[in-house]
């Protein structure tokens, strides 16, 4: 059974760390690794009681997450969605495409897919398409006309 609230927090934290460290989200997920992603998901109910900035800093320091040069925020020509909005997009996509896989494995798989690149390109309309469209694009492994 998926806890949507905990998955939302996990995805929002990944987005926050990615923005702060200027890293592609797949890179953040791969640096966190399955063990820490699982821990964040399981402890999300408690972690969300602290500011996300504090939790982000703790994971960045603990795992020595480096800074990078991926800056999809300053390159955005339009209104930048906040980390909670993008966390919600990922949460829904993960829920809508999870089939027989274990949840955390699927989280890693989604973040390592081409769809993640599309979601992070805020100069397109991809991230705010209907959730059913995003799920279909992910399942079909292509943009759907």
XYZ file of N, CA, C and O in Angstrom:
580
model
N 0.839 -1.187 0.000
C 0.000 0.000 0.000
C 0.883 1.249 0.000
O 1.770 1.381 0.846
N 0.622 2.159 -0.914
C 1.397 3.390 -1.013
C 0.824 4.440 -0.057
O -0.384 4.653 -0.009
N 1.698 5.091 0.659
C 1.300 6.240 1.456
C 1.593 7.472 0.595
O 2.745 7.872 0.445
N 0.561 8.053 0.002
C 0.714 9.165 -0.936
C 1.390 10.375 -0.308
O 2.208 11.040 -0.940
N 1.080 10.648 0.929
C 1.655 11.795 1.618
C 3.168 11.614 1.796
O 3.949 12.546 1.576
N 3.583 10.409 2.178
C 5.004 10.140 2.371
C 5.752 10.148 1.037
O 6.884 10.640 0.955
N 5.123 9.629 0.001
C 5.734 9.649 -1.331
C 5.862 11.083 -1.832
O 6.894 11.458 -2.402
N 4.860 11.891 -1.579
C 4.897 13.309 -1.954
C 6.068 14.011 -1.269
O 6.827 14.763 -1.895
N 6.251 13.748 0.017
C 7.366 14.361 0.746
C 8.703 13.908 0.164
O 9.606 14.725 -0.059
N 8.853 12.626 -0.079
C 10.089 12.093 -0.653
C 10.408 12.785 -1.974
O 11.530 13.252 -2.184
N 9.438 12.865 -2.862
C 9.650 13.480 -4.177
C 9.962 14.970 -4.056
O 10.809 15.499 -4.794
N 9.318 15.645 -3.135
C 9.576 17.072 -2.925
C 10.972 17.299 -2.366
O 11.653 18.264 -2.742
N 11.423 16.409 -1.487
C 12.774 16.518 -0.934
C 13.821 16.278 -2.027
O 14.818 17.004 -2.098
N 13.599 15.301 -2.875
C 14.509 15.058 -4.001
C 14.595 16.302 -4.871
O 15.690 16.731 -5.263
N 13.456 16.903 -5.154
C 13.427 18.125 -5.967
C 14.173 19.255 -5.267
O 14.948 19.983 -5.885
N 13.956 19.400 -3.977
C 14.608 20.472 -3.224
C 16.131 20.303 -3.238
O 16.870 21.258 -3.473
N 16.593 19.097 -2.978
C 18.037 18.831 -2.995
C 18.605 19.100 -4.385
O 19.673 19.706 -4.528
N 17.904 18.662 -5.413
C 18.359 18.892 -6.779
C 18.509 20.365 -7.094
O 19.501 20.789 -7.702
N 17.553 21.164 -6.683
C 17.619 22.606 -6.917
C 18.766 23.234 -6.124
O 19.516 24.044 -6.648
N 18.860 22.860 -4.864
C 19.877 23.462 -4.003
C 21.287 23.130 -4.481
O 22.163 23.991 -4.488
N 21.501 21.902 -4.884
C 22.828 21.461 -5.299
C 23.054 21.581 -6.812
O 24.127 21.260 -7.298
N 22.021 22.032 -7.531
C 22.088 22.174 -8.992
C 22.504 20.866 -9.657
O 23.473 20.786 -10.399
N 21.695 19.832 -9.360
C 21.934 18.499 -9.897
C 20.688 17.984 -10.593
O 19.565 18.266 -10.145
N 20.887 17.205 -11.651
C 19.753 16.528 -12.268
C 19.130 15.618 -11.216
O 19.823 15.054 -10.373
N 17.820 15.478 -11.275
C 17.113 14.733 -10.233
C 17.516 13.265 -10.224
O 17.570 12.635 -9.180
N 17.831 12.696 -11.400
C 18.293 11.301 -11.445
C 19.598 11.160 -10.657
O 19.818 10.152 -10.001
N 20.436 12.171 -10.735
C 21.709 12.138 -10.026
C 21.469 12.170 -8.511
O 22.111 11.431 -7.766
N 20.540 12.995 -8.076
C 20.195 13.057 -6.644
C 19.703 11.695 -6.172
O 20.144 11.182 -5.143
N 18.795 11.102 -6.929
C 18.235 9.798 -6.560
C 19.334 8.737 -6.491
O 19.378 7.942 -5.554
N 20.222 8.754 -7.458
C 21.286 7.761 -7.475
C 22.296 7.982 -6.344
O 22.841 7.023 -5.802
N 22.519 9.236 -5.968
C 23.397 9.514 -4.828
C 22.742 9.109 -3.507
O 23.412 8.603 -2.608
N 21.454 9.352 -3.390
C 20.747 8.935 -2.174
C 20.760 7.414 -2.057
O 20.960 6.870 -0.969
N 20.523 6.750 -3.164
C 20.513 5.289 -3.177
C 19.255 4.713 -2.547
O 18.520 5.390 -1.829
N 19.038 3.467 -2.821
C 17.827 2.795 -2.365
C 17.673 2.838 -0.847
O 16.575 3.083 -0.331
N 18.750 2.622 -0.126
C 18.694 2.584 1.342
C 18.176 3.903 1.913
O 17.283 3.906 2.775
N 18.697 5.025 1.462
C 18.289 6.326 2.007
C 16.929 6.759 1.482
O 16.158 7.396 2.211
N 16.619 6.408 0.251
C 15.290 6.716 -0.285
C 14.231 5.976 0.522
O 13.207 6.544 0.899
N 14.510 4.730 0.807
C 13.580 3.925 1.624
C 13.423 4.534 3.019
O 12.323 4.640 3.554
N 14.535 4.971 3.601
C 14.499 5.570 4.944
C 13.685 6.865 4.935
O 12.861 7.094 5.829
N 13.904 7.706 3.939
C 13.151 8.968 3.853
C 11.669 8.678 3.720
O 10.837 9.290 4.402
N 11.323 7.741 2.865
C 9.910 7.388 2.666
C 9.289 6.879 3.969
O 8.201 7.309 4.355
N 9.987 6.004 4.658
C 9.455 5.426 5.906
C 9.373 6.447 7.037
O 8.529 6.335 7.915
N 10.265 7.446 7.025
C 10.296 8.432 8.103
C 9.656 9.767 7.712
O 9.705 10.726 8.480
N 9.051 9.820 6.554
C 8.518 11.082 6.032
C 7.520 11.741 6.986
O 7.511 12.966 7.131
N 6.720 10.953 7.652
C 5.719 11.503 8.569
C 6.375 12.316 9.684
O 5.832 13.333 10.121
N 7.549 11.904 10.113
C 8.295 12.618 11.144
C 9.137 13.731 10.511
O 9.184 14.854 11.024
N 9.794 13.418 9.394
C 10.676 14.391 8.750
C 9.951 15.668 8.333
O 10.516 16.754 8.394
N 8.700 15.523 7.917
C 7.993 16.714 7.439
C 7.677 17.708 8.557
O 7.279 18.838 8.297
N 7.907 17.315 9.783
C 7.699 18.238 10.911
C 8.824 19.273 11.000
O 8.681 20.293 11.668
N 9.937 18.986 10.358
C 11.078 19.909 10.306
C 11.034 20.660 8.979
O 10.468 20.161 8.000
N 11.638 21.825 8.890
C 11.702 22.521 7.598
C 12.443 21.652 6.579
O 13.453 21.012 6.913
N 11.940 21.627 5.365
C 12.559 20.814 4.322
C 13.996 21.259 4.065
O 14.858 20.447 3.717
N 14.279 22.532 4.287
C 15.636 23.046 4.119
C 16.608 22.342 5.076
O 17.732 22.014 4.702
N 16.161 22.125 6.312
C 16.996 21.469 7.334
C 17.251 20.010 6.963
O 18.396 19.535 7.031
N 16.210 19.307 6.567
C 16.359 17.896 6.198
C 17.252 17.772 4.973
O 18.122 16.901 4.895
N 17.057 18.674 4.016
C 17.890 18.699 2.820
C 19.361 18.876 3.200
O 20.232 18.124 2.745
N 19.637 19.862 4.033
C 21.018 20.109 4.467
C 21.623 18.892 5.166
O 22.797 18.576 4.964
N 20.834 18.223 5.982
C 21.336 17.053 6.699
C 21.743 15.942 5.729
O 22.808 15.328 5.893
N 20.919 15.678 4.716
C 21.257 14.638 3.739
C 22.417 15.067 2.847
O 23.282 14.245 2.503
N 22.460 16.318 2.474
C 23.569 16.820 1.651
C 24.889 16.637 2.396
O 25.871 16.156 1.837
N 24.893 16.999 3.674
C 26.112 16.884 4.476
C 26.457 15.419 4.750
O 27.605 14.997 4.565
N 25.486 14.647 5.179
C 25.718 13.245 5.547
C 26.242 12.421 4.370
O 27.133 11.594 4.518
N 25.680 12.659 3.181
C 26.069 11.874 2.006
C 27.080 12.593 1.118
O 27.412 12.097 0.041
N 27.539 13.756 1.576
C 28.496 14.540 0.782
C 27.998 14.743 -0.649
O 28.727 14.498 -1.611
N 26.761 15.170 -0.771
C 26.184 15.404 -2.100
C 26.820 16.664 -2.662
O 26.689 17.739 -2.079
N 27.519 16.535 -3.780
C 28.252 17.679 -4.336
C 27.333 18.685 -5.021
O 26.180 18.378 -5.334
N 27.863 19.856 -5.257
C 27.168 20.842 -6.071
C 27.474 20.575 -7.537
O 28.501 19.990 -7.864
N 26.580 20.980 -8.376
C 26.767 20.774 -9.810
C 26.486 22.039 -10.583
O 26.485 23.139 -10.018
N 26.217 21.881 -11.857
C 25.948 23.050 -12.698
C 24.634 22.922 -13.470
O 24.395 23.642 -14.431
N 23.778 22.006 -13.048
C 22.473 21.841 -13.687
C 21.517 22.865 -13.073
O 21.071 22.712 -11.945
N 21.232 23.913 -13.812
C 20.397 24.988 -13.274
C 19.166 25.187 -14.147
O 19.159 25.990 -15.063
N 18.143 24.415 -13.863
C 16.904 24.544 -14.623
C 16.016 25.668 -14.081
O 14.981 25.967 -14.658
N 16.440 26.310 -13.026
C 15.665 27.410 -12.443
C 15.985 28.727 -13.150
O 15.096 29.399 -13.662
N 17.251 29.113 -13.196
C 17.593 30.398 -13.807
C 17.427 30.372 -15.319
O 17.279 31.427 -15.932
N 17.415 29.176 -15.920
C 17.214 29.094 -17.364
C 15.736 29.136 -17.743
O 15.392 29.183 -18.921
N 14.863 29.131 -16.746
C 13.426 29.146 -17.005
C 12.972 30.546 -17.403
O 13.267 31.527 -16.732
N 12.257 30.626 -18.504
C 11.763 31.904 -19.020
C 10.411 32.281 -18.420
O 9.937 33.386 -18.618
N 9.793 31.363 -17.738
C 8.431 31.563 -17.240
C 8.401 31.364 -15.730
O 9.432 31.241 -15.090
N 7.242 31.301 -15.174
C 7.100 31.090 -13.739
C 7.652 29.718 -13.364
O 7.285 28.714 -13.971
N 8.510 29.701 -12.384
C 9.127 28.452 -11.931
C 8.192 27.786 -10.919
O 7.836 28.395 -9.910
N 7.827 26.525 -11.174
C 7.008 25.823 -10.180
C 7.843 25.543 -8.932
O 9.050 25.321 -9.026
N 7.218 25.571 -7.769
C 7.985 25.312 -6.555
C 8.264 23.810 -6.394
O 7.725 22.983 -7.132
N 9.116 23.491 -5.432
C 9.510 22.093 -5.243
C 8.334 21.220 -4.817
O 8.301 20.033 -5.124
N 7.350 21.797 -4.151
C 6.163 21.023 -3.752
C 5.334 20.658 -4.983
O 4.805 19.543 -5.063
N 5.218 21.571 -5.923
C 4.452 21.317 -7.145
C 5.095 20.183 -7.940
O 4.407 19.263 -8.399
N 6.402 20.237 -8.105
C 7.087 19.196 -8.865
C 7.082 17.883 -8.084
O 6.944 16.803 -8.671
N 7.176 17.954 -6.767
C 7.052 16.746 -5.950
C 5.722 16.060 -6.186
O 5.646 14.828 -6.286
N 4.664 16.839 -6.314
C 3.331 16.294 -6.565
C 3.255 15.636 -7.945
O 2.649 14.582 -8.118
N 3.906 16.252 -8.949
C 3.925 15.669 -10.295
C 4.579 14.287 -10.255
O 4.043 13.313 -10.798
N 5.735 14.195 -9.610
C 6.429 12.907 -9.507
C 5.621 11.900 -8.696
O 5.532 10.729 -9.062
N 5.054 12.343 -7.593
C 4.254 11.442 -6.753
C 3.136 10.805 -7.562
O 2.946 9.585 -7.541
N 2.411 11.605 -8.311
C 1.302 11.085 -9.119
C 1.790 10.154 -10.217
O 1.189 9.111 -10.469
N 2.879 10.554 -10.877
C 3.420 9.709 -11.943
C 3.847 8.351 -11.386
O 3.557 7.303 -11.991
N 4.504 8.344 -10.266
C 4.945 7.089 -9.653
C 3.743 6.229 -9.280
O 3.704 5.030 -9.577
N 2.748 6.831 -8.658
C 1.539 6.074 -8.293
C 0.821 5.537 -9.522
O 0.348 4.399 -9.516
N 0.737 6.347 -10.564
C -0.028 5.965 -11.752
C 0.666 4.931 -12.621
O 0.027 4.319 -13.477
N 1.967 4.750 -12.439
C 2.698 3.808 -13.289
C 3.226 2.593 -12.529
O 3.786 1.685 -13.138
N 3.036 2.568 -11.235
C 3.471 1.421 -10.431
C 2.568 0.239 -10.734
O 1.352 0.343 -10.638
N 3.169 -0.839 -11.133
C 2.376 -2.049 -11.403
C 2.798 -3.128 -10.432
O 2.401 -3.092 -9.280
N 3.632 -4.038 -10.860
C 4.035 -5.149 -10.001
C 5.372 -4.903 -9.313
O 5.840 -5.748 -8.576
N 5.967 -3.755 -9.561
C 7.268 -3.440 -8.976
C 7.143 -3.014 -7.521
O 6.104 -2.519 -7.095
N 8.217 -3.149 -6.818
C 8.310 -2.638 -5.467
C 8.429 -1.109 -5.568
O 9.058 -0.592 -6.493
N 7.821 -0.386 -4.660
C 7.703 1.066 -4.752
C 9.046 1.779 -4.893
O 9.223 2.589 -5.803
N 9.988 1.524 -4.019
C 11.243 2.275 -4.033
C 12.032 1.990 -5.312
O 12.622 2.900 -5.900
N 12.009 0.769 -5.784
C 12.650 0.441 -7.068
C 12.006 1.231 -8.199
O 12.690 1.702 -9.112
N 10.700 1.371 -8.127
C 9.982 2.115 -9.163
C 10.303 3.609 -9.091
O 10.441 4.266 -10.120
N 10.428 4.146 -7.891
C 10.818 5.552 -7.724
C 12.142 5.792 -8.450
O 12.274 6.737 -9.242
N 13.107 4.940 -8.205
C 14.428 5.079 -8.831
C 14.315 4.970 -10.345
O 14.924 5.747 -11.083
N 13.513 4.047 -10.806
C 13.326 3.842 -12.249
C 12.692 5.076 -12.908
O 13.129 5.511 -13.974
N 11.685 5.646 -12.288
C 11.012 6.837 -12.846
C 11.989 8.005 -12.927
O 12.070 8.688 -13.954
N 12.739 8.239 -11.876
C 13.682 9.362 -11.877
C 14.819 9.170 -12.880
O 15.424 10.136 -13.316
N 15.102 7.946 -13.249
C 16.151 7.663 -14.221
C 15.609 7.554 -15.646
O 16.350 7.218 -16.558
N 14.339 7.861 -15.843
C 13.733 7.771 -17.171
C 13.784 9.123 -17.885
O 14.019 10.166 -17.273
N 13.506 9.104 -19.169
C 13.473 10.329 -19.972
C 12.374 11.275 -19.491
O 12.481 12.484 -19.658
N 11.331 10.743 -18.884
C 10.215 11.570 -18.417
C 10.695 12.567 -17.359
O 10.224 13.701 -17.308
N 11.660 12.166 -16.567
C 12.202 13.060 -15.549
C 12.824 14.299 -16.196
O 12.669 15.414 -15.688
N 13.521 14.116 -17.310
C 14.090 15.261 -18.027
C 12.987 16.204 -18.498
O 13.124 17.423 -18.420
N 11.903 15.637 -18.989
C 10.775 16.452 -19.449
C 10.118 17.222 -18.318
O 9.775 18.394 -18.474
N 9.956 16.581 -17.189
C 9.337 17.245 -16.031
C 10.195 18.416 -15.570
O 9.676 19.455 -15.174
N 11.499 18.259 -15.644
C 12.424 19.297 -15.153
C 12.676 20.414 -16.149
O 13.382 21.376 -15.826
N 12.119 20.329 -17.329
C 12.258 21.410 -18.309
C 11.066 22.347 -18.150
O 10.014 22.139 -18.733
N 11.254 23.377 -17.347
C 10.161 24.279 -17.021
C 9.822 25.247 -18.157
O 8.897 26.042 -18.035
N 10.575 25.186 -19.250
C 10.259 26.003 -20.422
C 9.287 25.290 -21.353
O 8.942 25.821 -22.401
N 8.863 24.102 -20.990
C 7.852 23.384 -21.762
C 6.605 23.240 -20.897
O 6.617 23.551 -19.702
N 5.577 22.727 -21.491
C 4.339 22.508 -20.747
C 4.214 21.065 -20.258
O 3.185 20.667 -19.749
N 5.285 20.294 -20.385
C 5.207 18.869 -20.072
C 4.832 18.605 -18.613
O 3.980 17.775 -18.325
N 5.460 19.311 -17.676
C 5.242 19.006 -16.253
C 3.825 19.300 -15.779
O 3.387 18.758 -14.765
N 3.085 20.153 -16.485
C 1.721 20.406 -16.008
C 0.639 19.795 -16.904
O -0.525 20.173 -16.838
N 1.041 18.810 -17.684
C 0.062 18.037 -18.446
C -0.756 17.174 -17.479
O -0.319 16.893 -16.359
N -1.927 16.735 -17.916
C -2.731 15.863 -17.037
C -1.949 14.619 -16.621
O -1.146 14.088 -17.387
N -2.206 14.180 -15.431
C -1.471 13.032 -14.901
C -1.635 11.793 -15.759
O -0.708 10.994 -15.892
N -2.797 11.628 -16.384
C -3.004 10.468 -17.251
C -2.102 10.536 -18.483
O -1.607 9.505 -18.957
N -1.859 11.731 -18.993
C -0.973 11.918 -20.143
C 0.473 11.582 -19.769
O 1.172 10.874 -20.505
N 0.929 12.081 -18.636
C 2.288 11.784 -18.190
C 2.483 10.281 -17.984
O 3.514 9.731 -18.381
N 1.505 9.631 -17.399
C 1.598 8.185 -17.171
C 1.652 7.442 -18.500
O 2.447 6.508 -18.669
N 0.843 7.845 -19.460
C 0.845 7.201 -20.775
C 2.175 7.413 -21.487
O 2.727 6.478 -22.077
N 2.715 8.625 -21.424
C 4.022 8.896 -22.033
C 5.094 8.012 -21.405
O 5.943 7.458 -22.108
N 5.047 7.875 -20.089
C 6.022 7.033 -19.401
C 5.877 5.576 -19.843
O 6.860 4.923 -20.189
N 4.656 5.082 -19.840
C 4.412 3.666 -20.197
C 4.770 3.386 -21.651
O 5.289 2.310 -21.973
N 4.470 4.329 -22.540
C 4.757 4.156 -23.973
C 6.195 4.527 -24.316
O 6.626 4.323 -25.446
N 6.905 5.122 -23.373
C 8.285 5.532 -23.539
C 8.470 6.555 -24.665
O 9.480 6.546 -25.369
N 7.492 7.431 -24.828
C 7.562 8.477 -25.853
C 6.503 9.533 -25.586
O 5.548 9.291 -24.852
N 6.676 10.704 -26.213
C 5.620 11.711 -26.165
C 4.448 11.216 -26.998
O 4.647 10.642 -28.068
N 3.271 11.449 -26.533
C 2.054 11.025 -27.231
C 1.450 12.262 -27.903
O 1.248 13.288 -27.244
N 1.188 12.133 -29.183
C 0.626 13.270 -29.933
C -0.855 13.398 -29.687
O -1.552 12.511 -29.368
